[in-house]
Amino acid sequence: MADDFSAEQWNDLVTRYNECLENLELILRQANMRELETVGDVKTATNISDDLLLKDMFRDWQTFQNRLALGMQKKSPGDVRQTLEPWFRRNKGFMKQLLVETQKRVEHLRPVTAG
């Protein structure tokens, strides 16, 4: 994300940001997934054993949301970028691990063929 956003680019970003907030609020309201409220719960549900990654994501979630909102309010592309980049790296690591665990579970579900 460049520091020299045009007004149109910033307006597009604000629109997408607000849509994401609405979607997140809907998901959280509809899901009310108590089984995913702690690091241990997520670890159990996903079988991901990277405690450091999970703890970082949970510990930083509210800070991430607050910093992103502040960057949006300040209309600061640099602040938004500095908030999003580390979060995206952690999220990418989490998604990779989730994919590996899901693939393992799918392999266990495949029928054994007689050869």
mmCIF file of N, CA and C in Angstrom:
data_model
loop_
_atom_site.group_PDB
_atom_site.id
_atom_site.type_symbol
_atom_site.label_atom_id
_atom_site.label_comp_id
_atom_site.label_asym_id
_atom_site.label_seq_id
_atom_site.Cartn_x
_atom_site.Cartn_y
_atom_site.Cartn_z
ATOM 1 N N MET A 1 0.847 -1.162 0.000
ATOM 2 C CA MET A 1 0.000 0.000 0.000
ATOM 3 C C MET A 1 0.898 1.233 0.000
ATOM 4 N N ALA A 2 0.731 2.043 -0.999
ATOM 5 C CA ALA A 2 1.552 3.250 -1.126
ATOM 6 C C ALA A 2 1.078 4.322 -0.152
ATOM 7 N N ASP A 3 1.992 5.204 0.219
ATOM 8 C CA ASP A 3 1.634 6.298 1.125
ATOM 9 C C ASP A 3 0.905 7.429 0.412
ATOM 10 N N ASP A 4 0.948 7.457 -0.910
ATOM 11 C CA ASP A 4 0.342 8.556 -1.664
ATOM 12 C C ASP A 4 -0.953 8.118 -2.348
ATOM 13 N N PHE A 5 -1.908 7.708 -1.549
ATOM 14 C CA PHE A 5 -3.214 7.297 -2.060
ATOM 15 C C PHE A 5 -3.952 8.497 -2.630
ATOM 16 N N SER A 6 -4.665 8.270 -3.720
ATOM 17 C CA SER A 6 -5.550 9.320 -4.215
ATOM 18 C C SER A 6 -6.833 9.289 -3.381
ATOM 19 N N ALA A 7 -7.611 10.337 -3.461
ATOM 20 C CA ALA A 7 -8.874 10.399 -2.718
ATOM 21 C C ALA A 7 -9.794 9.256 -3.144
ATOM 22 N N GLU A 8 -9.803 8.946 -4.431
ATOM 23 C CA GLU A 8 -10.660 7.866 -4.935
ATOM 24 C C GLU A 8 -10.209 6.514 -4.384
ATOM 25 N N GLN A 9 -8.891 6.283 -4.371
ATOM 26 C CA GLN A 9 -8.384 5.027 -3.821
ATOM 27 C C GLN A 9 -8.719 4.917 -2.339
ATOM 28 N N TRP A 10 -8.578 6.012 -1.615
ATOM 29 C CA TRP A 10 -8.888 5.986 -0.185
ATOM 30 C C TRP A 10 -10.374 5.699 0.036
ATOM 31 N N ASN A 11 -11.237 6.319 -0.751
ATOM 32 C CA ASN A 11 -12.678 6.077 -0.629
ATOM 33 C C ASN A 11 -13.013 4.616 -0.910
ATOM 34 N N ASP A 12 -12.348 4.032 -1.913
ATOM 35 C CA ASP A 12 -12.552 2.606 -2.194
ATOM 36 C C ASP A 12 -12.111 1.749 -1.004
ATOM 37 N N LEU A 13 -10.976 2.101 -0.408
ATOM 38 C CA LEU A 13 -10.481 1.359 0.749
ATOM 39 C C LEU A 13 -11.448 1.482 1.920
ATOM 40 N N VAL A 14 -11.944 2.677 2.170
ATOM 41 C CA VAL A 14 -12.902 2.887 3.268
ATOM 42 C C VAL A 14 -14.169 2.073 3.018
ATOM 43 N N THR A 15 -14.645 2.053 1.795
ATOM 44 C CA THR A 15 -15.844 1.270 1.461
ATOM 45 C C THR A 15 -15.606 -0.210 1.744
ATOM 46 N N ARG A 16 -14.482 -0.733 1.288
ATOM 47 C CA ARG A 16 -14.175 -2.154 1.525
ATOM 48 C C ARG A 16 -13.975 -2.443 3.009
ATOM 49 N N TYR A 17 -13.328 -1.544 3.703
ATOM 50 C CA TYR A 17 -13.121 -1.694 5.151
ATOM 51 C C TYR A 17 -14.471 -1.774 5.864
ATOM 52 N N ASN A 18 -15.379 -0.882 5.536
ATOM 53 C CA ASN A 18 -16.700 -0.893 6.172
ATOM 54 C C ASN A 18 -17.489 -2.152 5.834
ATOM 55 N N GLU A 19 -17.370 -2.624 4.603
ATOM 56 C CA GLU A 19 -18.032 -3.883 4.228
ATOM 57 C C GLU A 19 -17.466 -5.043 5.036
ATOM 58 N N CYS A 20 -16.157 -5.075 5.216
ATOM 59 C CA CYS A 20 -15.527 -6.134 6.006
ATOM 60 C C CYS A 20 -15.982 -6.078 7.462
ATOM 61 N N LEU A 21 -16.086 -4.872 8.014
ATOM 62 C CA LEU A 21 -16.568 -4.737 9.389
ATOM 63 C C LEU A 21 -17.986 -5.265 9.536
ATOM 64 N N GLU A 22 -18.840 -4.939 8.559
ATOM 65 C CA GLU A 22 -20.219 -5.428 8.591
ATOM 66 C C GLU A 22 -20.254 -6.954 8.502
ATOM 67 N N ASN A 23 -19.447 -7.516 7.606
ATOM 68 C CA ASN A 23 -19.406 -8.977 7.461
ATOM 69 C C ASN A 23 -18.905 -9.633 8.738
ATOM 70 N N LEU A 24 -17.855 -9.069 9.323
ATOM 71 C CA LEU A 24 -17.314 -9.625 10.564
ATOM 72 C C LEU A 24 -18.351 -9.575 11.674
ATOM 73 N N GLU A 25 -19.042 -8.458 11.787
ATOM 74 C CA GLU A 25 -20.071 -8.333 12.816
ATOM 75 C C GLU A 25 -21.175 -9.371 12.616
ATOM 76 N N LEU A 26 -21.585 -9.570 11.376
ATOM 77 C CA LEU A 26 -22.607 -10.580 11.077
ATOM 78 C C LEU A 26 -22.131 -11.980 11.448
ATOM 79 N N ILE A 27 -20.905 -12.288 11.066
ATOM 80 C CA ILE A 27 -20.341 -13.609 11.365
ATOM 81 C C ILE A 27 -20.290 -13.831 12.866
ATOM 82 N N LEU A 28 -19.772 -12.852 13.582
ATOM 83 C CA LEU A 28 -19.648 -12.996 15.029
ATOM 84 C C LEU A 28 -21.011 -13.112 15.699
ATOM 85 N N ARG A 29 -21.978 -12.334 15.220
ATOM 86 C CA ARG A 29 -23.310 -12.367 15.812
ATOM 87 C C ARG A 29 -24.013 -13.702 15.527
ATOM 88 N N GLN A 30 -23.895 -14.183 14.301
ATOM 89 C CA GLN A 30 -24.576 -15.418 13.917
ATOM 90 C C GLN A 30 -23.885 -16.650 14.480
ATOM 91 N N ALA A 31 -22.577 -16.617 14.497
ATOM 92 C CA ALA A 31 -21.838 -17.810 14.910
ATOM 93 C C ALA A 31 -21.920 -18.026 16.408
ATOM 94 N N ASN A 32 -21.595 -16.980 17.176
ATOM 95 C CA ASN A 32 -21.546 -17.101 18.629
ATOM 96 C C ASN A 32 -20.885 -18.424 19.013
ATOM 97 N N MET A 33 -19.729 -18.664 18.435
ATOM 98 C CA MET A 33 -19.048 -19.947 18.551
ATOM 99 C C MET A 33 -18.179 -19.975 19.805
ATOM 100 N N ARG A 34 -18.766 -20.350 20.894
ATOM 101 C CA ARG A 34 -18.043 -20.395 22.158
ATOM 102 C C ARG A 34 -16.852 -21.354 22.092
ATOM 103 N N GLU A 35 -16.923 -22.350 21.230
ATOM 104 C CA GLU A 35 -15.835 -23.323 21.149
ATOM 105 C C GLU A 35 -14.588 -22.749 20.490
ATOM 106 N N LEU A 36 -14.661 -21.539 19.976
ATOM 107 C CA LEU A 36 -13.497 -20.922 19.338
ATOM 108 C C LEU A 36 -13.098 -19.617 20.018
ATOM 109 N N GLU A 37 -13.343 -19.507 21.305
ATOM 110 C CA GLU A 37 -13.064 -18.262 22.006
ATOM 111 C C GLU A 37 -11.696 -18.218 22.669
ATOM 112 N N THR A 38 -11.024 -19.343 22.803
ATOM 113 C CA THR A 38 -9.710 -19.351 23.438
ATOM 114 C C THR A 38 -8.703 -20.044 22.530
ATOM 115 N N VAL A 39 -7.433 -19.834 22.833
ATOM 116 C CA VAL A 39 -6.370 -20.489 22.069
ATOM 117 C C VAL A 39 -6.528 -22.005 22.155
ATOM 118 N N GLY A 40 -6.814 -22.500 23.347
ATOM 119 C CA GLY A 40 -6.979 -23.944 23.518
ATOM 120 C C GLY A 40 -8.133 -24.491 22.695
ATOM 121 N N ASP A 41 -9.224 -23.726 22.623
ATOM 122 C CA ASP A 41 -10.380 -24.155 21.832
ATOM 123 C C ASP A 41 -10.029 -24.258 20.352
ATOM 124 N N VAL A 42 -9.342 -23.240 19.842
ATOM 125 C CA VAL A 42 -8.963 -23.249 18.429
ATOM 126 C C VAL A 42 -7.970 -24.372 18.164
ATOM 127 N N LYS A 43 -7.047 -24.562 19.085
ATOM 128 C CA LYS A 43 -6.041 -25.629 18.944
ATOM 129 C C LYS A 43 -6.723 -26.987 18.861
ATOM 130 N N THR A 44 -7.709 -27.201 19.718
ATOM 131 C CA THR A 44 -8.443 -28.464 19.715
ATOM 132 C C THR A 44 -9.246 -28.637 18.428
ATOM 133 N N ALA A 45 -9.917 -27.577 18.002
ATOM 134 C CA ALA A 45 -10.776 -27.662 16.816
ATOM 135 C C ALA A 45 -9.972 -27.834 15.531
ATOM 136 N N THR A 46 -8.790 -27.217 15.466
ATOM 137 C CA THR A 46 -8.020 -27.236 14.221
ATOM 138 C C THR A 46 -6.883 -28.233 14.227
ATOM 139 N N ASN A 47 -6.480 -28.669 15.410
ATOM 140 C CA ASN A 47 -5.341 -29.567 15.571
ATOM 141 C C ASN A 47 -4.024 -28.888 15.185
ATOM 142 N N ILE A 48 -3.997 -27.559 15.217
ATOM 143 C CA ILE A 48 -2.771 -26.811 14.945
ATOM 144 C C ILE A 48 -1.984 -26.716 16.235
ATOM 145 N N SER A 49 -0.728 -27.094 16.171
ATOM 146 C CA SER A 49 0.063 -27.162 17.400
ATOM 147 C C SER A 49 1.007 -25.966 17.584
ATOM 148 N N ASP A 50 0.908 -24.979 16.721
ATOM 149 C CA ASP A 50 1.789 -23.813 16.814
ATOM 150 C C ASP A 50 1.234 -22.838 17.861
ATOM 151 N N ASP A 51 1.569 -23.107 19.129
ATOM 152 C CA ASP A 51 1.046 -22.293 20.230
ATOM 153 C C ASP A 51 1.417 -20.825 20.083
ATOM 154 N N LEU A 52 2.647 -20.545 19.673
ATOM 155 C CA LEU A 52 3.100 -19.164 19.558
ATOM 156 C C LEU A 52 2.248 -18.394 18.542
ATOM 157 N N LEU A 53 2.006 -18.990 17.392
ATOM 158 C CA LEU A 53 1.203 -18.337 16.366
ATOM 159 C C LEU A 53 -0.212 -18.080 16.874
ATOM 160 N N LEU A 54 -0.828 -19.094 17.465
ATOM 161 C CA LEU A 54 -2.196 -18.933 17.956
ATOM 162 C C LEU A 54 -2.276 -17.889 19.062
ATOM 163 N N LYS A 55 -1.323 -17.926 19.975
ATOM 164 C CA LYS A 55 -1.328 -16.939 21.069
ATOM 165 C C LYS A 55 -1.130 -15.537 20.527
ATOM 166 N N ASP A 56 -0.225 -15.373 19.561
ATOM 167 C CA ASP A 56 -0.006 -14.058 18.960
ATOM 168 C C ASP A 56 -1.271 -13.537 18.306
ATOM 169 N N MET A 57 -1.950 -14.413 17.560
ATOM 170 C CA MET A 57 -3.157 -13.984 16.863
ATOM 171 C C MET A 57 -4.247 -13.601 17.854
ATOM 172 N N PHE A 58 -4.426 -14.382 18.910
ATOM 173 C CA PHE A 58 -5.464 -14.071 19.893
ATOM 174 C C PHE A 58 -5.093 -12.836 20.708
ATOM 175 N N ARG A 59 -3.865 -12.765 21.151
ATOM 176 C CA ARG A 59 -3.437 -11.639 21.968
ATOM 177 C C ARG A 59 -3.530 -10.340 21.183
ATOM 178 N N ASP A 60 -3.200 -10.391 19.910
ATOM 179 C CA ASP A 60 -3.136 -9.190 19.096
ATOM 180 C C ASP A 60 -4.446 -8.826 18.402
ATOM 181 N N TRP A 61 -5.470 -9.658 18.502
ATOM 182 C CA TRP A 61 -6.692 -9.420 17.732
ATOM 183 C C TRP A 61 -7.306 -8.052 18.040
ATOM 184 N N GLN A 62 -7.520 -7.752 19.305
ATOM 185 C CA GLN A 62 -8.142 -6.476 19.648
ATOM 186 C C GLN A 62 -7.214 -5.307 19.315
ATOM 187 N N THR A 63 -5.926 -5.480 19.560
ATOM 188 C CA THR A 63 -4.962 -4.437 19.217
ATOM 189 C C THR A 63 -4.959 -4.202 17.711
ATOM 190 N N PHE A 64 -5.001 -5.291 16.956
ATOM 191 C CA PHE A 64 -5.047 -5.195 15.495
ATOM 192 C C PHE A 64 -6.277 -4.400 15.057
ATOM 193 N N GLN A 65 -7.436 -4.742 15.585
ATOM 194 C CA GLN A 65 -8.665 -4.044 15.208
ATOM 195 C C GLN A 65 -8.577 -2.555 15.559
ATOM 196 N N ASN A 66 -8.079 -2.265 16.754
ATOM 197 C CA ASN A 66 -7.981 -0.868 17.194
ATOM 198 C C ASN A 66 -7.005 -0.068 16.344
ATOM 199 N N ARG A 67 -5.841 -0.652 16.052
ATOM 200 C CA ARG A 67 -4.843 0.055 15.247
ATOM 201 C C ARG A 67 -5.335 0.286 13.826
ATOM 202 N N LEU A 68 -6.038 -0.714 13.270
ATOM 203 C CA LEU A 68 -6.562 -0.569 11.920
ATOM 204 C C LEU A 68 -7.623 0.525 11.886
ATOM 205 N N ALA A 69 -8.520 0.532 12.862
ATOM 206 C CA ALA A 69 -9.557 1.571 12.924
ATOM 207 C C ALA A 69 -8.930 2.950 13.067
ATOM 208 N N LEU A 70 -7.898 3.062 13.888
ATOM 209 C CA LEU A 70 -7.232 4.345 14.083
ATOM 210 C C LEU A 70 -6.560 4.823 12.792
ATOM 211 N N GLY A 71 -5.909 3.910 12.093
ATOM 212 C CA GLY A 71 -5.283 4.250 10.816
ATOM 213 C C GLY A 71 -6.303 4.703 9.793
ATOM 214 N N MET A 72 -7.473 4.062 9.805
ATOM 215 C CA MET A 72 -8.542 4.456 8.887
ATOM 216 C C MET A 72 -9.069 5.834 9.261
ATOM 217 N N GLN A 73 -9.254 6.082 10.539
ATOM 218 C CA GLN A 73 -9.755 7.393 10.982
ATOM 219 C C GLN A 73 -8.779 8.507 10.632
ATOM 220 N N LYS A 74 -7.486 8.219 10.773
ATOM 221 C CA LYS A 74 -6.451 9.219 10.487
ATOM 222 C C LYS A 74 -6.231 9.392 8.979
ATOM 223 N N LYS A 75 -6.835 8.496 8.199
ATOM 224 C CA LYS A 75 -6.615 8.464 6.745
ATOM 225 C C LYS A 75 -5.125 8.329 6.453
ATOM 226 N N SER A 76 -4.511 7.365 7.141
ATOM 227 C CA SER A 76 -3.072 7.156 7.033
ATOM 228 C C SER A 76 -2.761 5.814 6.378
ATOM 229 N N PRO A 77 -2.482 5.810 5.070
ATOM 230 C CA PRO A 77 -2.126 4.549 4.403
ATOM 231 C C PRO A 77 -0.930 3.858 5.054
ATOM 232 N N GLY A 78 0.042 4.641 5.543
ATOM 233 C CA GLY A 78 1.213 4.045 6.190
ATOM 234 C C GLY A 78 0.837 3.294 7.451
ATOM 235 N N ASP A 79 -0.023 3.876 8.274
ATOM 236 C CA ASP A 79 -0.473 3.198 9.494
ATOM 237 C C ASP A 79 -1.267 1.938 9.171
ATOM 238 N N VAL A 80 -2.115 2.021 8.147
ATOM 239 C CA VAL A 80 -2.907 0.853 7.739
ATOM 240 C C VAL A 80 -1.967 -0.249 7.272
ATOM 241 N N ARG A 81 -0.997 0.108 6.449
ATOM 242 C CA ARG A 81 -0.036 -0.884 5.942
ATOM 243 C C ARG A 81 0.741 -1.533 7.081
ATOM 244 N N GLN A 82 1.229 -0.707 8.029
ATOM 245 C CA GLN A 82 2.016 -1.237 9.144
ATOM 246 C C GLN A 82 1.176 -2.134 10.054
ATOM 247 N N THR A 83 -0.113 -1.937 10.058
ATOM 248 C CA THR A 83 -0.999 -2.793 10.849
ATOM 249 C C THR A 83 -1.308 -4.092 10.109
ATOM 250 N N LEU A 84 -1.568 -3.980 8.809
ATOM 251 C CA LEU A 84 -2.001 -5.150 8.041
ATOM 252 C C LEU A 84 -0.883 -6.137 7.721
ATOM 253 N N GLU A 85 0.298 -5.654 7.400
ATOM 254 C CA GLU A 85 1.355 -6.557 6.937
ATOM 255 C C GLU A 85 1.695 -7.661 7.939
ATOM 256 N N PRO A 86 1.951 -7.342 9.221
ATOM 257 C CA PRO A 86 2.258 -8.443 10.149
ATOM 258 C C PRO A 86 1.060 -9.365 10.365
ATOM 259 N N TRP A 87 -0.128 -8.789 10.361
ATOM 260 C CA TRP A 87 -1.320 -9.620 10.549
ATOM 261 C C TRP A 87 -1.479 -10.584 9.380
ATOM 262 N N PHE A 88 -1.282 -10.111 8.169
ATOM 263 C CA PHE A 88 -1.387 -10.978 6.999
ATOM 264 C C PHE A 88 -0.364 -12.104 7.056
ATOM 265 N N ARG A 89 0.856 -11.803 7.508
ATOM 266 C CA ARG A 89 1.877 -12.862 7.616
ATOM 267 C C ARG A 89 1.423 -13.943 8.589
ATOM 268 N N ARG A 90 0.933 -13.526 9.751
ATOM 269 C CA ARG A 90 0.461 -14.508 10.734
ATOM 270 C C ARG A 90 -0.732 -15.288 10.200
ATOM 271 N N ASN A 91 -1.654 -14.583 9.563
ATOM 272 C CA ASN A 91 -2.838 -15.236 9.032
ATOM 273 C C ASN A 91 -2.464 -16.244 7.938
ATOM 274 N N LYS A 92 -1.494 -15.877 7.121
ATOM 275 C CA LYS A 92 -1.034 -16.796 6.065
ATOM 276 C C LYS A 92 -0.446 -18.064 6.687
ATOM 277 N N GLY A 93 0.352 -17.895 7.741
ATOM 278 C CA GLY A 93 0.906 -19.062 8.431
ATOM 279 C C GLY A 93 -0.179 -19.935 9.028
ATOM 280 N N PHE A 94 -1.183 -19.301 9.626
ATOM 281 C CA PHE A 94 -2.301 -20.044 10.204
ATOM 282 C C PHE A 94 -3.057 -20.812 9.118
ATOM 283 N N MET A 95 -3.346 -20.149 8.005
ATOM 284 C CA MET A 95 -4.099 -20.794 6.929
ATOM 285 C C MET A 95 -3.322 -21.959 6.315
ATOM 286 N N LYS A 96 -2.005 -21.823 6.197
ATOM 287 C CA LYS A 96 -1.188 -22.932 5.676
ATOM 288 C C LYS A 96 -1.291 -24.141 6.608
ATOM 289 N N GLN A 97 -1.167 -23.883 7.903
ATOM 290 C CA GLN A 97 -1.249 -24.983 8.858
ATOM 291 C C GLN A 97 -2.646 -25.605 8.870
ATOM 292 N N LEU A 98 -3.655 -24.772 8.744
ATOM 293 C CA LEU A 98 -5.021 -25.281 8.700
ATOM 294 C C LEU A 98 -5.235 -26.158 7.472
ATOM 295 N N LEU A 99 -4.675 -25.751 6.345
ATOM 296 C CA LEU A 99 -4.775 -26.549 5.123
ATOM 297 C C LEU A 99 -4.108 -27.911 5.305
ATOM 298 N N VAL A 100 -2.925 -27.931 5.888
ATOM 299 C CA VAL A 100 -2.214 -29.197 6.112
ATOM 300 C C VAL A 100 -3.040 -30.116 7.006
ATOM 301 N N GLU A 101 -3.573 -29.573 8.096
ATOM 302 C CA GLU A 101 -4.381 -30.387 9.010
ATOM 303 C C GLU A 101 -5.658 -30.882 8.336
ATOM 304 N N THR A 102 -6.272 -30.049 7.524
ATOM 305 C CA THR A 102 -7.495 -30.450 6.815
ATOM 306 C C THR A 102 -7.181 -31.550 5.810
ATOM 307 N N GLN A 103 -6.075 -31.407 5.097
ATOM 308 C CA GLN A 103 -5.695 -32.436 4.129
ATOM 309 C C GLN A 103 -5.445 -33.780 4.819
ATOM 310 N N LYS A 104 -4.824 -33.748 5.993
ATOM 311 C CA LYS A 104 -4.590 -34.985 6.745
ATOM 312 C C LYS A 104 -5.917 -35.646 7.090
ATOM 313 N N ARG A 105 -6.877 -34.849 7.538
ATOM 314 C CA ARG A 105 -8.187 -35.407 7.916
ATOM 315 C C ARG A 105 -8.920 -35.976 6.712
ATOM 316 N N VAL A 106 -8.797 -35.308 5.571
ATOM 317 C CA VAL A 106 -9.440 -35.805 4.352
ATOM 318 C C VAL A 106 -8.823 -37.131 3.944
ATOM 319 N N GLU A 107 -7.510 -37.251 4.046
ATOM 320 C CA GLU A 107 -6.839 -38.501 3.696
ATOM 321 C C GLU A 107 -7.337 -39.662 4.559
ATOM 322 N N HIS A 108 -7.616 -39.386 5.831
ATOM 323 C CA HIS A 108 -8.136 -40.441 6.710
ATOM 324 C C HIS A 108 -9.550 -40.850 6.336
ATOM 325 N N LEU A 109 -10.272 -39.991 5.654
ATOM 326 C CA LEU A 109 -11.653 -40.296 5.270
ATOM 327 C C LEU A 109 -11.753 -41.077 3.969
ATOM 328 N N ARG A 110 -10.684 -41.045 3.179
ATOM 329 C CA ARG A 110 -10.725 -41.739 1.884
ATOM 330 C C ARG A 110 -10.773 -43.238 2.090
ATOM 331 N N PRO A 111 -11.626 -43.923 1.331
ATOM 332 C CA PRO A 111 -11.707 -45.376 1.475
ATOM 333 C C PRO A 111 -10.433 -46.065 1.003
ATOM 334 N N VAL A 112 -10.081 -47.097 1.710
ATOM 335 C CA VAL A 112 -8.925 -47.894 1.316
ATOM 336 C C VAL A 112 -9.380 -48.812 0.175
ATOM 337 N N THR A 113 -8.653 -48.779 -0.921
ATOM 338 C CA THR A 113 -9.031 -49.610 -2.088
ATOM 339 C C THR A 113 -8.221 -50.899 -2.037
ATOM 340 N N ALA A 114 -8.902 -51.972 -2.372
ATOM 341 C CA ALA A 114 -8.235 -53.286 -2.412
ATOM 342 C C ALA A 114 -7.371 -53.339 -3.653
ATOM 343 N N GLY A 115 -6.149 -53.774 -3.483
ATOM 344 C CA GLY A 115 -5.232 -53.730 -4.616
ATOM 345 C C GLY A 115 -4.754 -55.001 -5.053
#
